[in-house]
Short mmCIF file of C-alpha atoms in Angstrom, two decimals:
data_model
loop_
_atom_site.label_atom_id
_atom_site.label_comp_id
_atom_site.label_asym_id
_atom_site.label_seq_id
_atom_site.Cartn_x
_atom_site.Cartn_y
_atom_site.Cartn_z
CA MET G 1 84.69 -22.84 -73.80
CA PHE G 2 87.73 -22.34 -72.63
CA PHE G 3 89.18 -24.09 -75.82
CA THR G 4 87.89 -21.37 -78.33
CA ARG G 5 90.34 -19.00 -78.83
CA THR G 6 89.23 -15.89 -80.55
CA HIS G 7 91.06 -12.71 -82.19
CA THR G 8 90.35 -9.16 -84.00
CA TYR G 9 92.40 -7.70 -86.56
CA HIS G 10 92.26 -4.31 -87.97
CA PHE G 11 94.34 -4.79 -91.29
CA PRO G 12 94.74 -1.31 -93.79
CA VAL G 13 93.71 -4.16 -96.43
CA PRO G 14 90.13 -4.01 -97.86
CA LYS G 15 87.85 -6.84 -97.19
CA ASP G 16 87.91 -8.60 -101.60
CA ASP G 17 91.49 -8.30 -101.54
CA LEU G 18 91.56 -10.25 -98.08
CA LYS G 19 89.93 -13.09 -99.44
CA ASN G 20 91.23 -12.53 -102.36
CA ARG G 21 95.19 -13.71 -100.80
CA LEU G 22 93.55 -16.25 -98.27
CA ILE G 23 91.35 -18.51 -100.38
CA GLY G 24 91.88 -21.15 -102.15
CA ARG G 25 95.08 -21.54 -100.31
CA HIS G 26 96.50 -23.93 -98.11
CA VAL G 27 99.12 -24.01 -95.05
CA LYS G 28 101.74 -26.97 -94.11
CA ILE G 29 102.21 -26.88 -89.75
CA HIS G 30 103.46 -29.50 -88.41
CA ASP G 31 103.46 -31.74 -91.99
CA LEU G 32 99.49 -31.53 -91.76
CA ASP G 33 97.45 -29.48 -94.84
CA PHE G 34 95.17 -26.63 -93.29
CA GLU G 35 92.42 -25.70 -95.75
CA ILE G 36 90.88 -21.95 -96.53
CA MET G 37 87.63 -21.97 -98.16
CA ASP G 38 85.10 -19.32 -98.54
CA ARG G 39 81.46 -20.84 -96.40
CA ASP G 40 78.68 -18.66 -95.91
CA GLU G 41 80.41 -15.02 -96.26
CA LYS G 42 83.56 -16.10 -94.31
CA LEU G 43 86.33 -17.91 -94.44
CA THR G 44 86.82 -21.48 -92.75
CA ILE G 45 89.95 -23.38 -92.21
CA ILE G 46 90.23 -26.71 -91.98
CA PRO G 47 92.80 -28.99 -91.15
CA HIS G 48 93.04 -32.45 -93.65
CA ALA G 49 93.29 -35.21 -91.12
CA GLU G 50 92.66 -38.04 -93.18
CA GLN G 51 96.45 -38.67 -93.60
CA ILE G 52 97.22 -38.90 -89.94
CA SER G 53 96.38 -41.89 -87.31
CA ASP G 54 98.04 -40.51 -84.74
CA ILE G 55 95.32 -38.82 -82.17
CA LYS G 56 95.45 -35.49 -82.78
CA THR G 57 93.35 -32.14 -81.23
CA LEU G 58 92.56 -29.94 -84.08
CA PRO G 59 90.82 -26.86 -84.78
CA ILE G 60 88.68 -25.57 -87.32
CA THR G 61 89.20 -21.75 -87.82
CA SER G 62 86.71 -19.69 -88.85
CA VAL G 63 87.65 -15.74 -90.33
CA GLU G 64 85.02 -13.30 -91.03
CA MET G 65 85.46 -9.48 -92.16
CA ASN G 66 83.67 -6.64 -92.26
CA GLU G 67 84.78 -3.80 -94.31
CA ALA G 68 84.22 0.40 -92.93
CA GLY G 69 85.79 2.86 -95.12
CA GLY G 70 89.26 0.54 -96.63
CA LYS G 71 89.60 -0.78 -93.57
CA THR G 72 89.01 -4.29 -92.26
CA LYS G 73 87.86 -5.80 -89.38
CA VAL G 74 89.06 -9.48 -89.20
CA LYS G 75 87.53 -11.58 -86.58
CA VAL G 76 89.42 -15.12 -86.13
CA THR G 77 87.67 -18.04 -84.13
CA SER G 78 89.63 -21.28 -83.29
CA ARG G 79 87.20 -24.32 -81.91
CA MET G 80 88.60 -27.34 -81.35
CA ARG G 81 86.95 -29.83 -83.82
CA ALA G 82 83.54 -31.87 -82.24
CA LEU G 83 85.02 -35.01 -82.82
CA ASP G 84 88.14 -33.94 -80.69
CA SER G 85 86.38 -32.19 -78.03
CA GLY G 86 85.22 -35.92 -76.19
CA GLY G 87 88.73 -36.43 -74.15
CA PRO G 88 90.05 -32.92 -73.31
CA ILE G 89 86.31 -32.10 -71.77
CA LEU G 90 86.32 -35.62 -69.84
CA ILE G 91 89.96 -35.05 -68.27
CA VAL G 92 88.90 -32.17 -67.14
CA ILE G 93 86.00 -33.11 -65.71
CA PHE G 94 88.52 -35.87 -63.98
CA CYS G 95 90.64 -33.00 -62.60
CA ALA G 96 86.99 -31.22 -61.35
CA PHE G 97 85.95 -34.36 -59.78
CA MET G 98 89.65 -35.10 -58.43
CA LEU G 99 89.30 -31.37 -57.33
CA VAL G 100 86.06 -31.43 -55.55
CA ALA G 101 86.85 -34.89 -54.11
CA SER G 102 90.00 -33.25 -52.21
CA MET G 103 88.29 -30.26 -51.32
CA VAL G 104 85.51 -32.96 -49.15
CA MET G 105 88.32 -34.91 -47.64
CA TYR G 106 89.89 -32.43 -46.36
CA PHE G 107 86.71 -30.92 -44.43
CA ILE G 108 85.78 -34.39 -43.41
CA GLY G 109 89.55 -33.83 -42.08
CA GLU G 110 91.84 -36.48 -43.89
CA PRO G 111 94.58 -33.90 -45.25
CA LEU G 112 97.28 -36.49 -45.74
CA VAL G 113 94.02 -38.21 -48.89
CA CYS G 114 93.60 -34.75 -49.54
CA TYR G 115 97.27 -32.96 -50.70
CA THR G 116 97.17 -36.69 -52.12
CA LEU G 117 93.84 -36.03 -54.48
CA LEU G 118 94.71 -32.51 -55.33
CA GLY G 119 98.82 -32.93 -56.44
CA ILE G 120 97.10 -35.76 -58.62
CA SER G 121 94.08 -33.31 -60.45
CA ALA G 122 97.30 -31.03 -59.79
CA GLY G 123 99.51 -32.40 -62.66
CA ILE G 124 97.31 -34.80 -64.38
CA PHE G 125 95.93 -31.09 -65.44
CA THR G 126 98.88 -29.12 -66.12
CA ILE G 127 100.22 -32.48 -68.28
CA PHE G 128 98.03 -31.78 -69.93
CA TRP G 129 97.75 -28.62 -70.14
CA ILE G 130 101.21 -28.28 -71.71
CA ARG G 131 100.46 -31.24 -73.90
CA LEU G 132 97.95 -28.51 -75.66
CA GLU G 133 100.26 -25.94 -75.32
CA THR G 134 102.10 -27.81 -77.07
CA GLY G 135 99.59 -29.32 -79.68
CA TYR G 136 96.16 -27.07 -80.29
CA PHE G 137 97.04 -23.59 -79.31
CA ASP G 138 100.23 -24.33 -81.76
CA TYR G 139 98.21 -25.34 -83.93
CA VAL G 140 96.00 -22.21 -83.54
CA ARG G 141 98.79 -19.82 -82.97
CA LYS G 142 100.18 -20.52 -86.21
CA VAL G 143 96.69 -19.77 -87.89
CA HIS G 144 96.20 -16.92 -86.53
CA ALA G 145 99.33 -15.69 -87.36
CA PHE G 146 99.36 -17.37 -91.33
CA VAL G 147 96.36 -15.06 -91.42
CA LYS G 148 97.42 -11.89 -90.15
CA GLU G 149 100.65 -12.84 -92.54
CA LYS G 150 98.50 -12.71 -95.45
CA ALA G 151 97.23 -9.34 -94.40
CA ASN G 152 99.76 -7.56 -93.72
CA PRO G 153 102.92 -9.40 -95.96
CA SER G 154 105.13 -6.72 -94.16
CA LEU G 155 105.01 -8.48 -91.22
CA ALA G 156 107.28 -11.12 -92.96
CA GLU G 157 110.35 -9.33 -93.83
CA ALA G 158 110.25 -7.80 -89.70
CA GLY G 159 111.31 -10.85 -89.41
CA MET G 160 107.77 -12.01 -87.21
CA PRO G 161 107.86 -16.19 -87.41
CA VAL G 162 104.80 -17.15 -89.44
CA ALA G 163 103.79 -20.23 -90.90
CA ARG G 164 104.58 -21.01 -94.37
CA ALA G 165 102.30 -22.05 -97.49
#
C-alpha cells in the first residue's frame, strides 16, 4: 500500500560491523522509544508504545543487509503496524467513495453536489495526509536517518539532522 516506504542504501561498512552498531540499540523519537532487534537474518525496529495513551500511527521497520565485496547493501522498509492500519484505510476508502460519488453526480447533471462532494473529499484527504506527514512519515524519516547515521558516522559530523539514541 502507499503507507509503506522502502529505501536502499550502499554503505562501505561490512555487514557484521553494521549489525553490531545497530543491534540492541534504542532510538528515542518524539519521546517514544524504538528498539532494534535481530529476527530471522534481518533487523527489526519496533516502537514501544505501551507507555503512550494517545492514538498514534507507528511504523515497524525491517532492515535487510546483503554484503558484497566489503560493502553492504541495506534495504530499509517501514510498514504501518497492523493495529494502526484500520483508521487510515477507512479514511482513504471514504475519500475514494466521495470522489466516485462526485463523478456520478457530475454525469447526472448535479454540478453543485458534485463540487461539494469533491471539495469535502479533497479537504478530508488533505488534512489526513498532512497529519500522516507530521506523524507517521516523520517517524519513518527519523528511523531511516538513524540507520544511515549508524552506518556512516560522518553524516552526524556534516550537520545532517538525525534521531539520537
